[in-house]
Coordinates of C-alpha atoms in Angstrom, one line a residue:
Chain Z
M203 CA -11.7 56.4 -214.1
T204 CA -8.6 54.7 -212.7
V205 CA -6.3 51.7 -212.9
F206 CA -6.1 49.5 -209.8
A207 CA -2.9 47.9 -208.7
W208 CA -3.4 45.3 -205.9
I209 CA -0.4 45.5 -203.5
E210 CA 0.1 42.2 -201.9
T211 CA 1.2 42.0 -198.3
F212 CA 2.2 39.2 -196.1
D213 CA 2.5 39.6 -192.3
G214 CA 1.9 43.3 -192.5
K215 CA 4.6 44.0 -195.1
A216 CA 4.4 44.4 -198.8
I217 CA 5.9 41.4 -200.6
P218 CA 9.1 41.9 -202.6
A219 CA 7.3 41.6 -206.0
R220 CA 4.5 44.1 -205.2
W221 CA 6.1 47.3 -206.6
E222 CA 6.3 45.5 -210.0
A223 CA 2.5 45.6 -210.1
L224 CA 2.8 49.4 -209.7
V225 CA 5.3 49.6 -212.5
A226 CA 2.9 47.8 -214.9
G227 CA 0.0 49.8 -213.4
R228 CA 1.7 53.1 -213.9
M229 CA 2.4 52.3 -217.6
L230 CA -1.3 51.4 -218.1
A231 CA -2.5 54.4 -216.1
D232 CA -0.4 56.8 -218.2
T233 CA -1.5 55.2 -221.4
F234 CA -5.2 55.5 -220.5
G235 CA -4.6 58.9 -219.0
V236 CA -6.1 58.0 -215.6
P237 CA -4.7 58.0 -212.1
L238 CA -3.2 54.9 -210.5
T239 CA -4.8 53.6 -207.4
A240 CA -3.1 51.1 -205.1
L241 CA -5.3 48.7 -203.2
I242 CA -4.0 47.4 -199.9
F243 CA -6.0 45.0 -197.7
G244 CA -5.1 43.6 -194.3
T245 CA -2.8 44.4 -191.4
N246 CA -0.7 47.6 -191.6
A247 CA -2.4 48.6 -194.9
G248 CA -2.0 52.3 -194.1
A249 CA 1.8 52.1 -193.8
V250 CA 2.1 50.1 -197.0
A251 CA -0.1 52.8 -198.7
A252 CA 2.4 55.4 -197.9
E253 CA 5.1 53.3 -199.5
A254 CA 2.9 52.8 -202.5
G255 CA 2.9 56.6 -203.0
H256 CA 6.7 56.5 -203.2
Y257 CA 6.5 53.9 -205.9
G258 CA 4.1 55.7 -208.2
A259 CA 0.5 55.4 -206.9
D260 CA -1.6 58.5 -207.1
A261 CA -4.2 57.2 -204.7
A262 CA -4.6 54.3 -202.3
L263 CA -7.7 52.4 -201.0
V264 CA -7.0 50.6 -197.8
C265 CA -9.0 48.2 -195.7
D266 CA -7.3 47.2 -192.5
D267 CA -9.9 44.8 -191.1
A268 CA -9.5 41.7 -188.9
T269 CA -11.2 39.6 -191.5
L270 CA -8.4 40.4 -193.9
Q271 CA -5.5 39.7 -191.6
D272 CA -4.6 36.5 -193.4
F273 CA -5.3 36.3 -197.1
R274 CA -8.4 34.2 -197.8
L275 CA -9.9 34.2 -201.2
E276 CA -13.6 34.8 -200.1
P277 CA -13.2 38.2 -198.3
Y278 CA -10.5 39.5 -200.6
A279 CA -12.3 38.6 -203.8
A280 CA -15.6 39.9 -202.5
L281 CA -13.9 43.3 -201.7
L282 CA -12.0 43.6 -204.9
T283 CA -15.1 42.6 -206.9
R284 CA -17.2 45.3 -205.1
L285 CA -14.5 47.9 -205.7
V286 CA -14.4 47.0 -209.4
Q287 CA -18.1 47.1 -209.7
D288 CA -18.3 50.5 -207.9
Q289 CA -15.4 52.2 -209.7
Q290 CA -15.2 50.4 -213.1
P291 CA -11.4 50.7 -213.3
K292 CA -9.9 50.4 -216.8
A293 CA -7.6 47.7 -215.5
V294 CA -6.6 45.7 -212.4
V295 CA -3.0 44.6 -212.0
A296 CA -1.3 42.4 -209.5
A297 CA 1.9 40.4 -209.1
A298 CA 1.4 36.8 -210.3
T299 CA 2.0 35.2 -206.9
S300 CA -0.2 32.4 -205.6
R301 CA -2.5 35.0 -204.0
G302 CA -2.4 37.5 -206.8
R303 CA -3.3 34.8 -209.4
E304 CA -6.3 33.5 -207.5
L305 CA -7.6 36.9 -206.4
L306 CA -7.6 38.4 -209.9
A307 CA -8.9 35.3 -211.6
A308 CA -11.8 35.2 -209.0
S309 CA -12.7 38.8 -209.4
A310 CA -12.5 38.6 -213.2
A311 CA -14.9 35.7 -213.1
D312 CA -17.2 37.6 -210.8
T313 CA -17.3 40.5 -213.1
D314 CA -17.2 38.5 -216.4
S315 CA -14.0 40.3 -217.3
P316 CA -11.0 39.4 -219.5
M317 CA -7.7 38.3 -217.8
L318 CA -4.2 37.9 -219.1
A319 CA -1.9 36.1 -216.7
D320 CA 1.8 36.0 -216.2
V321 CA 2.5 38.6 -218.9
L322 CA 6.1 39.1 -219.9
K323 CA 5.4 42.2 -222.0
L324 CA 2.4 44.4 -221.9
S325 CA 0.9 47.1 -224.1
V326 CA -2.3 48.8 -225.0
G327 CA -3.7 48.5 -228.5
D328 CA -5.3 51.3 -230.4
N329 CA -8.7 50.0 -229.4
G330 CA -7.8 50.4 -225.7
M331 CA -7.6 46.6 -225.3
L332 CA -4.5 45.1 -223.7
R333 CA -2.0 43.0 -225.6
A334 CA 0.6 40.9 -223.9
E335 CA 3.4 38.5 -224.7
R336 CA 3.3 35.4 -222.4
G337 CA 4.7 31.9 -222.3
G338 CA 2.9 28.8 -223.5
Y339 CA 3.7 25.1 -223.5
S340 CA 5.9 25.1 -220.4
G341 CA 7.6 28.3 -221.7
K342 CA 8.8 26.6 -224.9
V343 CA 6.9 29.0 -227.1
L344 CA 5.6 32.6 -226.8
S345 CA 2.1 33.7 -227.4
E346 CA 0.7 37.1 -228.2
A347 CA -2.5 37.3 -226.3
E348 CA -5.0 40.1 -226.5
V349 CA -8.2 41.2 -224.9
I350 CA -11.1 41.3 -227.2
S351 CA -13.6 43.2 -225.0
G352 CA -14.2 44.1 -221.4
A353 CA -14.8 47.3 -219.4
T354 CA -12.2 46.2 -216.9
Q355 CA -9.1 44.2 -217.9
F356 CA -7.3 42.0 -215.4
V357 CA -3.5 41.4 -215.6
T358 CA -0.9 39.6 -213.5
V359 CA 2.8 40.1 -213.9
P360 CA 5.4 37.5 -212.9
S361 CA 8.1 38.4 -210.4
R362 CA 11.1 40.2 -212.0
A363 CA 9.4 40.8 -215.3
F364 CA 8.8 44.5 -214.6
K365 CA 11.6 46.0 -212.6
A366 CA 10.6 48.4 -210.0
S367 CA 12.1 51.9 -210.1
D368 CA 13.7 53.6 -207.1
P369 CA 11.3 55.2 -204.6
N370 CA 10.6 58.9 -204.6
T371 CA 10.1 59.6 -200.9
S372 CA 8.6 63.0 -201.6
A373 CA 5.7 61.6 -203.6
S374 CA 2.6 60.6 -201.8
A375 CA -0.7 58.9 -202.5
A376 CA -4.1 60.2 -201.4
V377 CA -5.4 57.5 -199.0
S378 CA -9.0 56.5 -198.4
T379 CA -10.4 53.8 -196.3
V380 CA -13.0 51.2 -197.6
A381 CA -15.1 48.8 -195.6
P382 CA -14.8 45.1 -196.0
A383 CA -17.4 43.3 -198.1
L384 CA -18.0 40.3 -195.9
G385 CA -18.4 39.7 -192.2
E386 CA -16.4 36.9 -190.5
D387 CA -19.5 34.7 -190.2
E388 CA -20.0 34.9 -194.0
I389 CA -16.5 33.5 -194.6
A390 CA -16.3 29.7 -194.8
T391 CA -12.5 29.3 -194.8
K392 CA -10.6 29.7 -191.5
V393 CA -6.9 29.7 -191.1
E394 CA -5.8 27.3 -188.4
G395 CA -2.0 27.6 -188.6
F396 CA 1.0 28.6 -190.5
Q397 CA 4.5 27.1 -190.5
Q398 CA 6.9 29.6 -192.0
E399 CA 10.1 28.4 -193.5
A400 CA 12.6 30.4 -191.5
G401 CA 15.1 32.6 -193.5
V402 CA 14.0 31.2 -196.8
V403 CA 14.6 33.4 -199.8
N404 CA 11.6 33.1 -202.1
L405 CA 12.8 31.4 -205.3
T406 CA 10.6 33.5 -207.7
D407 CA 11.8 36.7 -206.2
A408 CA 15.5 35.7 -205.9
A409 CA 18.1 37.6 -207.9
I410 CA 20.6 34.7 -207.4
I411 CA 19.8 31.0 -207.1
V412 CA 22.1 28.1 -206.3
S413 CA 20.6 24.8 -207.3
G414 CA 21.6 21.2 -206.6
G415 CA 20.8 18.1 -208.6
R416 CA 21.3 14.4 -208.6
G417 CA 25.0 15.0 -208.4
M418 CA 24.6 16.1 -204.8
A419 CA 24.8 12.4 -203.9
N420 CA 28.5 12.3 -204.9
N421 CA 29.5 13.6 -201.5
P422 CA 33.0 12.3 -200.6
K423 CA 32.1 12.4 -196.9
D424 CA 31.5 9.1 -195.2
V425 CA 28.0 8.3 -193.9
P426 CA 28.1 8.0 -190.1
P427 CA 27.9 4.4 -188.9
G428 CA 24.4 3.4 -187.9
T429 CA 22.7 5.9 -190.2
E430 CA 19.5 4.4 -191.5
G431 CA 18.1 4.7 -195.0
D432 CA 19.7 5.2 -198.4
P433 CA 23.3 6.5 -197.9
A434 CA 22.9 8.7 -201.1
V435 CA 20.1 10.6 -199.3
W436 CA 22.3 11.3 -196.3
K437 CA 25.1 12.4 -198.6
A438 CA 23.0 14.7 -200.7
K439 CA 21.2 16.3 -197.7
D440 CA 24.6 16.9 -196.1
G441 CA 25.7 18.4 -199.4
F442 CA 22.8 20.8 -199.6
A443 CA 23.3 21.8 -196.0
N444 CA 27.0 22.1 -195.8
V445 CA 28.1 22.9 -199.4
I446 CA 25.2 24.5 -201.2
Q447 CA 23.7 26.5 -198.3
P448 CA 27.0 28.2 -197.4
L449 CA 27.4 29.4 -201.0
A450 CA 23.8 30.6 -201.0
D451 CA 24.4 32.4 -197.8
A452 CA 27.5 34.1 -199.1
L453 CA 25.6 35.3 -202.2
G454 CA 22.3 36.1 -200.5
A455 CA 20.8 33.5 -202.8
A456 CA 17.9 31.2 -202.7
V457 CA 18.4 27.4 -202.9
G458 CA 16.8 25.5 -205.8
A459 CA 16.8 21.9 -206.9
S460 CA 16.1 19.7 -209.9
R461 CA 13.2 17.3 -210.0
A462 CA 15.7 14.4 -209.7
A463 CA 17.0 15.7 -206.4
V464 CA 13.5 16.3 -205.0
D465 CA 12.1 12.9 -206.2
A466 CA 15.1 11.2 -204.6
G467 CA 14.3 12.8 -201.3
Y468 CA 17.4 15.0 -201.1
I469 CA 15.4 18.3 -200.6
P470 CA 11.8 19.3 -200.2
Y471 CA 9.6 20.0 -203.2
A472 CA 9.3 23.7 -202.3
H473 CA 12.8 24.1 -203.8
Q474 CA 12.1 22.4 -207.1
V475 CA 12.8 24.4 -210.2
G476 CA 11.3 23.2 -213.5
Q477 CA 8.3 22.2 -215.4
T478 CA 6.5 20.7 -212.4
G479 CA 8.2 23.0 -210.0
K480 CA 8.8 26.7 -210.0
T481 CA 9.7 29.0 -212.9
V482 CA 12.4 31.4 -211.9
S483 CA 14.1 34.3 -213.6
P484 CA 17.1 35.3 -211.6
D485 CA 20.1 37.4 -212.7
L486 CA 22.4 34.5 -211.8
Y487 CA 21.6 30.8 -211.7
I488 CA 24.3 28.4 -210.5
A489 CA 23.4 24.8 -211.3
C490 CA 25.5 22.2 -209.3
G491 CA 25.4 18.6 -210.3
I492 CA 22.3 19.2 -212.5
S493 CA 22.3 17.5 -216.0
G494 CA 19.9 20.0 -217.5
A495 CA 17.0 18.0 -218.8
I496 CA 14.4 19.9 -220.9
Q497 CA 12.0 19.9 -218.0
H498 CA 14.5 21.7 -215.7
Q499 CA 15.4 24.1 -218.5
A500 CA 11.8 25.1 -218.8
G501 CA 11.9 26.5 -215.2
M502 CA 15.1 28.5 -215.4
R503 CA 15.7 29.3 -219.1
T504 CA 15.1 33.1 -218.6
S505 CA 17.9 33.4 -216.1
Q506 CA 20.3 36.2 -217.2
I507 CA 23.5 34.3 -216.5
I508 CA 23.7 30.5 -216.1
V509 CA 26.7 28.8 -214.5
A510 CA 26.9 25.1 -214.7
I511 CA 29.1 23.0 -212.4
N512 CA 29.1 19.3 -213.3
K513 CA 31.5 16.3 -213.6
D514 CA 30.1 15.3 -216.9
A515 CA 31.4 17.5 -219.7
E516 CA 28.6 16.3 -222.0
A517 CA 25.7 17.2 -219.7
P518 CA 23.1 19.2 -221.6
I519 CA 23.2 22.0 -219.1
F520 CA 26.6 23.1 -220.5
R521 CA 24.9 24.0 -223.8
M522 CA 22.8 26.6 -222.1
A523 CA 25.4 27.9 -219.6
R524 CA 27.2 31.1 -220.1
Y525 CA 30.0 29.7 -217.9
G526 CA 30.7 26.0 -217.6
L527 CA 32.9 24.5 -215.0
V528 CA 33.6 20.8 -215.5
G529 CA 34.7 19.2 -212.3
D530 CA 33.6 17.9 -208.9
L531 CA 31.1 20.2 -207.3
Y532 CA 32.3 19.1 -203.9
Q533 CA 35.6 20.8 -204.7
I534 CA 34.5 23.7 -206.8
V535 CA 31.6 24.9 -204.7
P536 CA 33.5 25.3 -201.4
A537 CA 36.3 27.0 -203.4
L538 CA 33.7 29.3 -204.9
T539 CA 32.2 30.1 -201.5
E540 CA 35.7 31.0 -200.2
E541 CA 36.3 33.2 -203.2
V542 CA 32.9 35.0 -202.9
K543 CA 33.4 35.7 -199.2
K544 CA 36.9 37.0 -199.9
R545 CA 35.9 39.2 -202.8
L546 CA 32.5 40.4 -201.5
G547 CA 33.9 40.8 -198.0
K548 CA 31.3 38.8 -196.2
Chain E
M33 CA -20.7 11.2 -203.1
T34 CA -19.0 12.2 -206.3
I35 CA -15.6 13.7 -207.0
V36 CA -14.8 15.3 -210.3
V37 CA -11.4 15.9 -211.9
L38 CA -10.9 18.0 -215.0
T39 CA -8.0 17.1 -217.2
R40 CA -6.5 17.6 -220.7
S41 CA -3.9 16.2 -223.0
T42 CA -0.7 18.1 -223.4
P43 CA 2.6 17.4 -225.2
D44 CA 5.0 15.1 -223.4
T45 CA 7.3 17.1 -221.0
A46 CA 10.4 16.1 -222.9
A47 CA 8.9 17.2 -226.3
R48 CA 10.4 19.9 -228.4
V49 CA 7.6 22.3 -228.9
E50 CA 7.9 24.9 -231.7
V51 CA 5.9 27.2 -233.9
D52 CA 6.0 26.1 -237.5
G53 CA 5.9 28.1 -240.7
S54 CA 2.1 28.4 -240.7
G55 CA 2.2 29.8 -237.1
S56 CA 0.8 26.7 -235.5
V57 CA 2.3 25.1 -232.4
T58 CA 3.7 21.7 -233.1
W59 CA 5.5 18.9 -231.2
G60 CA 6.3 16.6 -234.1
D61 CA 5.6 13.0 -233.3
A62 CA 6.1 13.4 -229.6
A63 CA 3.4 11.8 -227.5
T64 CA 0.6 13.6 -225.8
V65 CA 0.2 12.9 -222.1
V66 CA -2.1 13.8 -219.3
N67 CA -1.2 17.4 -218.2
P68 CA 1.5 16.6 -215.7
W69 CA -0.1 18.4 -212.8
D70 CA -3.4 16.5 -213.3
E71 CA -1.8 13.2 -212.5
Y72 CA -1.8 14.2 -208.8
A73 CA -5.4 15.4 -209.0
L74 CA -6.5 12.1 -210.6
E75 CA -4.6 10.0 -208.0
E76 CA -6.1 12.0 -205.2
A77 CA -9.6 11.6 -206.6
I78 CA -9.2 7.8 -206.7
L79 CA -7.9 7.8 -203.1
Q80 CA -10.6 10.1 -201.7
A81 CA -13.5 8.4 -203.6
K82 CA -12.3 5.0 -202.3
A83 CA -12.0 6.3 -198.7
G84 CA -15.3 8.1 -198.8
G85 CA -17.2 5.2 -200.5
G86 CA -18.2 7.3 -203.5
K87 CA -17.3 7.6 -207.2
S88 CA -14.9 9.6 -209.3
V89 CA -15.6 11.2 -212.6
V90 CA -13.0 12.6 -215.0
A91 CA -14.0 15.3 -217.5
A92 CA -12.2 17.1 -220.3
I93 CA -13.3 20.2 -222.2
G94 CA -11.9 20.0 -225.6
P95 CA -11.7 18.3 -229.0
E96 CA -10.8 14.7 -229.8
M97 CA -7.1 15.2 -228.8
H98 CA -8.1 15.1 -225.1
V99 CA -9.8 11.7 -225.3
E100 CA -6.3 10.3 -224.6
A101 CA -6.1 11.9 -221.2
L102 CA -9.6 10.6 -220.4
K103 CA -8.6 7.1 -221.3
H104 CA -5.4 7.3 -219.2
S105 CA -7.5 8.5 -216.3
L106 CA -10.0 5.6 -216.7
A107 CA -7.0 3.2 -216.9
M108 CA -5.7 4.7 -213.7
G109 CA -9.0 3.9 -212.0
L110 CA -11.4 6.9 -212.3
D111 CA -14.9 5.4 -212.5
E112 CA -16.4 7.4 -215.3
A113 CA -15.4 9.8 -218.0
V114 CA -17.1 12.5 -220.1
R115 CA -16.0 15.1 -222.6
V116 CA -17.5 18.4 -223.3
W117 CA -17.1 19.8 -226.8
D118 CA -18.8 22.3 -229.0
A119 CA -17.5 24.0 -232.1
S120 CA -18.0 27.3 -230.4
L121 CA -15.5 26.3 -227.7
Q122 CA -12.7 26.2 -230.3
D123 CA -10.9 29.3 -229.0
A124 CA -12.3 29.1 -225.5
D125 CA -10.7 31.5 -223.1
S126 CA -10.5 30.8 -219.3
L127 CA -14.0 32.2 -218.6
A128 CA -15.6 30.1 -221.4
Y129 CA -13.7 27.0 -220.2
A130 CA -14.7 27.7 -216.6
T131 CA -18.4 28.3 -217.5
A132 CA -18.5 25.0 -219.5
A133 CA -16.7 23.1 -216.7
A134 CA -19.1 24.4 -214.0
A135 CA -22.1 23.4 -216.1
A136 CA -20.6 20.0 -216.6
V137 CA -20.1 19.6 -212.8
N138 CA -23.7 20.6 -212.3
K139 CA -24.9 18.2 -214.9
I140 CA -22.9 15.3 -213.4
G141 CA -24.7 16.1 -210.2
G142 CA -24.2 15.3 -206.5
V143 CA -20.6 16.5 -206.7
N144 CA -18.9 17.3 -203.4
L145 CA -15.4 18.0 -204.5
V146 CA -13.7 19.1 -207.7
I147 CA -9.9 18.3 -207.8
L148 CA -7.7 20.1 -210.3
G149 CA -4.1 20.1 -211.1
K150 CA -2.2 23.2 -210.2
E151 CA -2.1 24.5 -213.7
S152 CA -2.2 23.5 -217.3
V153 CA 1.2 23.5 -219.0
D154 CA -0.1 24.2 -222.5
V155 CA -1.9 27.4 -221.7
G156 CA 0.6 28.2 -219.0
T157 CA -1.9 29.5 -216.5
D158 CA -4.2 28.4 -213.7
Q159 CA -6.8 31.2 -213.9
H160 CA -9.5 28.7 -215.1
N161 CA -9.1 26.8 -211.8
Y162 CA -10.3 29.7 -209.7
Q163 CA -12.9 30.7 -212.2
I164 CA -14.5 27.3 -212.1
A165 CA -14.9 27.7 -208.4
R166 CA -16.5 31.1 -208.8
K167 CA -18.9 30.0 -211.5
L168 CA -19.9 27.1 -209.2
G169 CA -20.2 29.5 -206.2
W170 CA -18.0 27.1 -204.2
T171 CA -15.0 27.5 -201.9
M172 CA -11.7 27.4 -203.6
L173 CA -8.6 26.0 -201.9
S174 CA -5.5 26.2 -204.0
Y175 CA -2.0 24.9 -203.7
V176 CA -3.2 21.9 -201.6
S177 CA -0.2 19.8 -200.5
K178 CA -2.2 17.5 -198.3
I179 CA -5.9 16.8 -197.5
L180 CA -5.7 16.5 -193.7
A181 CA -9.4 15.6 -193.0
I182 CA -12.5 15.4 -195.1
D183 CA -16.1 14.7 -194.0
F184 CA -18.5 14.5 -196.9
A185 CA -21.5 14.0 -194.7
A186 CA -20.7 17.0 -192.5
G187 CA -19.5 19.0 -195.5
A188 CA -16.1 19.9 -194.0
I189 CA -12.5 19.8 -195.3
K190 CA -9.2 20.6 -193.7
V191 CA -6.1 21.0 -195.9
E192 CA -2.4 21.9 -195.8
R193 CA -1.5 24.5 -198.5
L194 CA 2.0 25.1 -199.8
L195 CA 2.5 28.9 -200.2
E196 CA 5.6 30.9 -201.0
E197 CA 6.4 31.6 -197.4
G198 CA 5.6 28.2 -195.9
K199 CA 2.8 25.8 -195.1
Q200 CA -0.7 26.9 -194.1
I201 CA -3.5 24.9 -192.5
V202 CA -7.0 25.9 -193.4
T203 CA -10.5 24.5 -192.8
S204 CA -13.5 25.2 -195.0
R205 CA -16.7 23.7 -196.2
L206 CA -17.8 21.4 -199.0
P207 CA -18.6 21.5 -201.8
A208 CA -15.3 22.8 -202.8
V209 CA -12.8 23.1 -205.6
I210 CA -9.2 22.3 -204.7
S211 CA -6.1 22.4 -206.8
V212 CA -3.3 20.1 -205.8
M213 CA 0.5 20.2 -205.7
K214 CA 3.1 17.7 -206.7
D215 CA 3.9 16.6 -203.2
I216 CA 0.4 15.4 -202.3
N217 CA 0.6 11.8 -203.5
E218 CA 2.4 9.4 -205.8
P219 CA 0.3 8.9 -209.0
R220 CA -0.1 5.2 -209.9
Y221 CA 0.7 3.7 -213.2
P222 CA -2.4 2.3 -215.0
S223 CA -2.6 -1.5 -214.8
F224 CA -2.6 -3.5 -218.0
I225 CA -6.2 -4.5 -217.4
G226 CA -7.1 -0.9 -216.8
I227 CA -5.5 0.2 -220.0
R228 CA -7.3 -2.5 -221.9
K229 CA -10.7 -1.7 -220.4
A230 CA -10.2 2.0 -220.9
S231 CA -9.3 1.6 -224.6
K232 CA -12.8 0.0 -225.1
A233 CA -14.6 2.7 -223.2
E234 CA -17.2 4.8 -225.0
I235 CA -16.9 8.3 -223.7
P236 CA -20.0 10.5 -224.1
V237 CA -19.7 14.0 -225.5
W238 CA -21.8 16.8 -224.2
S239 CA -22.5 19.9 -226.3
L240 CA -23.2 23.3 -224.8
G241 CA -26.8 22.6 -225.6
D242 CA -26.6 19.4 -223.4
L243 CA -25.2 21.6 -220.6
G244 CA -28.0 24.1 -221.0
I245 CA -25.8 27.0 -221.8
P246 CA -25.9 29.3 -224.7
A247 CA -23.0 30.1 -227.0
L248 CA -20.2 31.8 -225.1
T249 CA -18.5 35.0 -225.8
M250 CA -14.7 35.1 -225.6
R251 CA -13.1 38.0 -223.9
T252 CA -9.4 37.2 -224.7
R253 CA -7.7 35.3 -227.5
V254 CA -4.2 34.2 -228.7
A255 CA -3.5 36.3 -231.7
A256 CA -0.3 34.4 -232.6
Y257 CA 2.3 32.1 -231.4
K258 CA 6.0 32.6 -232.0
N259 CA 9.2 30.9 -231.2
L260 CA 11.5 32.0 -228.4
P261 CA 14.1 34.5 -229.4
P262 CA 17.5 32.8 -230.0
R263 CA 19.3 32.4 -226.8
D264 CA 22.7 34.1 -226.3
T265 CA 24.8 31.0 -227.1
R266 CA 28.1 32.5 -226.0
S267 CA 29.6 29.9 -223.7
E268 CA 32.9 29.8 -221.8
R269 CA 34.5 26.8 -220.2
I270 CA 36.4 27.8 -217.1
E271 CA 39.4 25.6 -216.6
G272 CA 42.0 25.0 -213.9
T273 CA 42.1 23.7 -210.4
P274 CA 38.9 24.3 -208.3
A275 CA 40.5 27.3 -206.7
E276 CA 41.5 28.7 -210.1
Q277 CA 38.1 28.0 -211.5
A278 CA 36.4 29.8 -208.6
A279 CA 38.6 32.8 -208.9
K280 CA 38.1 33.1 -212.7
L281 CA 34.3 32.7 -212.3
V282 CA 34.1 35.4 -209.7
D283 CA 36.0 37.7 -212.0
R284 CA 33.5 37.0 -214.8
L285 CA 30.5 37.4 -212.6
L286 CA 31.7 40.7 -211.2
E287 CA 32.3 41.8 -214.8
E288 CA 28.7 40.7 -215.7
K289 CA 27.5 42.7 -212.7
V290 CA 25.4 39.8 -211.3
L291 CA 27.3 39.7 -208.0

């Protein structure tokens, strides 16, 4: 009897949100009165297992096989499913990342098990079935979801919903090795290449986010003569690179954007926050030149502190901002960057 | 060669969605639209079916409300539409939905590719996407930002996926289920003729019996909906010159301990 927590890794290291799965897992394990087992697959699994022990895992199952070097759903799901079938854990928990979501959903389908995804709050009912609070309708309402039946219950937790505790370096997990479930020739999907975005702070893991919107086009700089294309695009890109990025660097923040900015070609879609972009939950969200349409709000409404910087005093964003600065972002943001560097000594 | 897209109707993105006195979710008289993420799936299906010389079929699992999404899809240019509905699917969880969807794909027959939107905004999850692939026993390729190559005859596909850390290129085999991202294409607006034709379309409805599956058992359910807690509406305007505003803001943020 145990609770499984899948510890996601990328490039041989546990991802930032991974220990949150252990926090949720620990709570479930304690409630069920069973040990917590961390599952780590892929490169460097042994080292990550040691860390898992510091964050609360009682035991760890590792599989450091070449077939698991890059995450692919087939071998990972086959292995998780086999472990679930063998050990019948009370629950399986993972961080709700792109990989966590598909791995748990796949294994839940394989084992005909219930799954609650992206849970904001989690508890165990008197009948031993999980109950969770989660968002619905683009986060505009909350739902109380519950498991009706199932020997093994699957749960994913979004980044920053369950804060990880400090590590206890004297604690350790008992590590065992398991064999992979599929051989390479049984796996249809092959990874051909990967283009990592250098130095990018993952939006969903970020504690601080600085975002730019359509207002980025109001750059006072002159477009260099001979520049092709829409001058607004050049101005906005210059703004993101030379005004937003420096503030983000000074704060150790990730850079986000509104849909308007992305659609206008000012910045790639990977940065989009909102209903058809990413949902984020930072401690601090600084919105620069963003009007604050409902669709954008849906993506950042759970930010702890929202700061709005906009020329338009009537922009909807000011209604949800804890601090509002009416003015030109091209004057305020550089001043803010200076001030941050001065005060935080960077 | 057949491509299938699953879609559903959801409240318009700008709608105010709330829980009313009786505990039901309501969006007043705001329009329902195709689940925003599905627009990209529908467009991709039209493009790929055209390129591959095959047909595209759009399916919805749900009550009457979802016919709107099917008609919009037909108006865009999907070739055929079908709806699956059965009273027992009323409170379908993702497993039930996925089981019905897989059965519908098998009933449509000759399907090489299922294209799905990244997630459904109403249920706020994507787990049904992956579960459809598992019920079909097909490869699942999620977060596809571009189909780089596809060979229906050879049964091979190559895609670019947008992950948290960057872009990944993978190859796999068909038949497959893929879920697509916003960047993959520019969804077309339905033409006037398309809308007119779609409004007259008679869309068949398949029951679980038609799909050859027995009544499904739900493993999860929504016990209740509730409104978001009231947001802290304290709000402070920080005035002054940009330098003054910056200084005051940093003071506040340090007090709030978010810096």
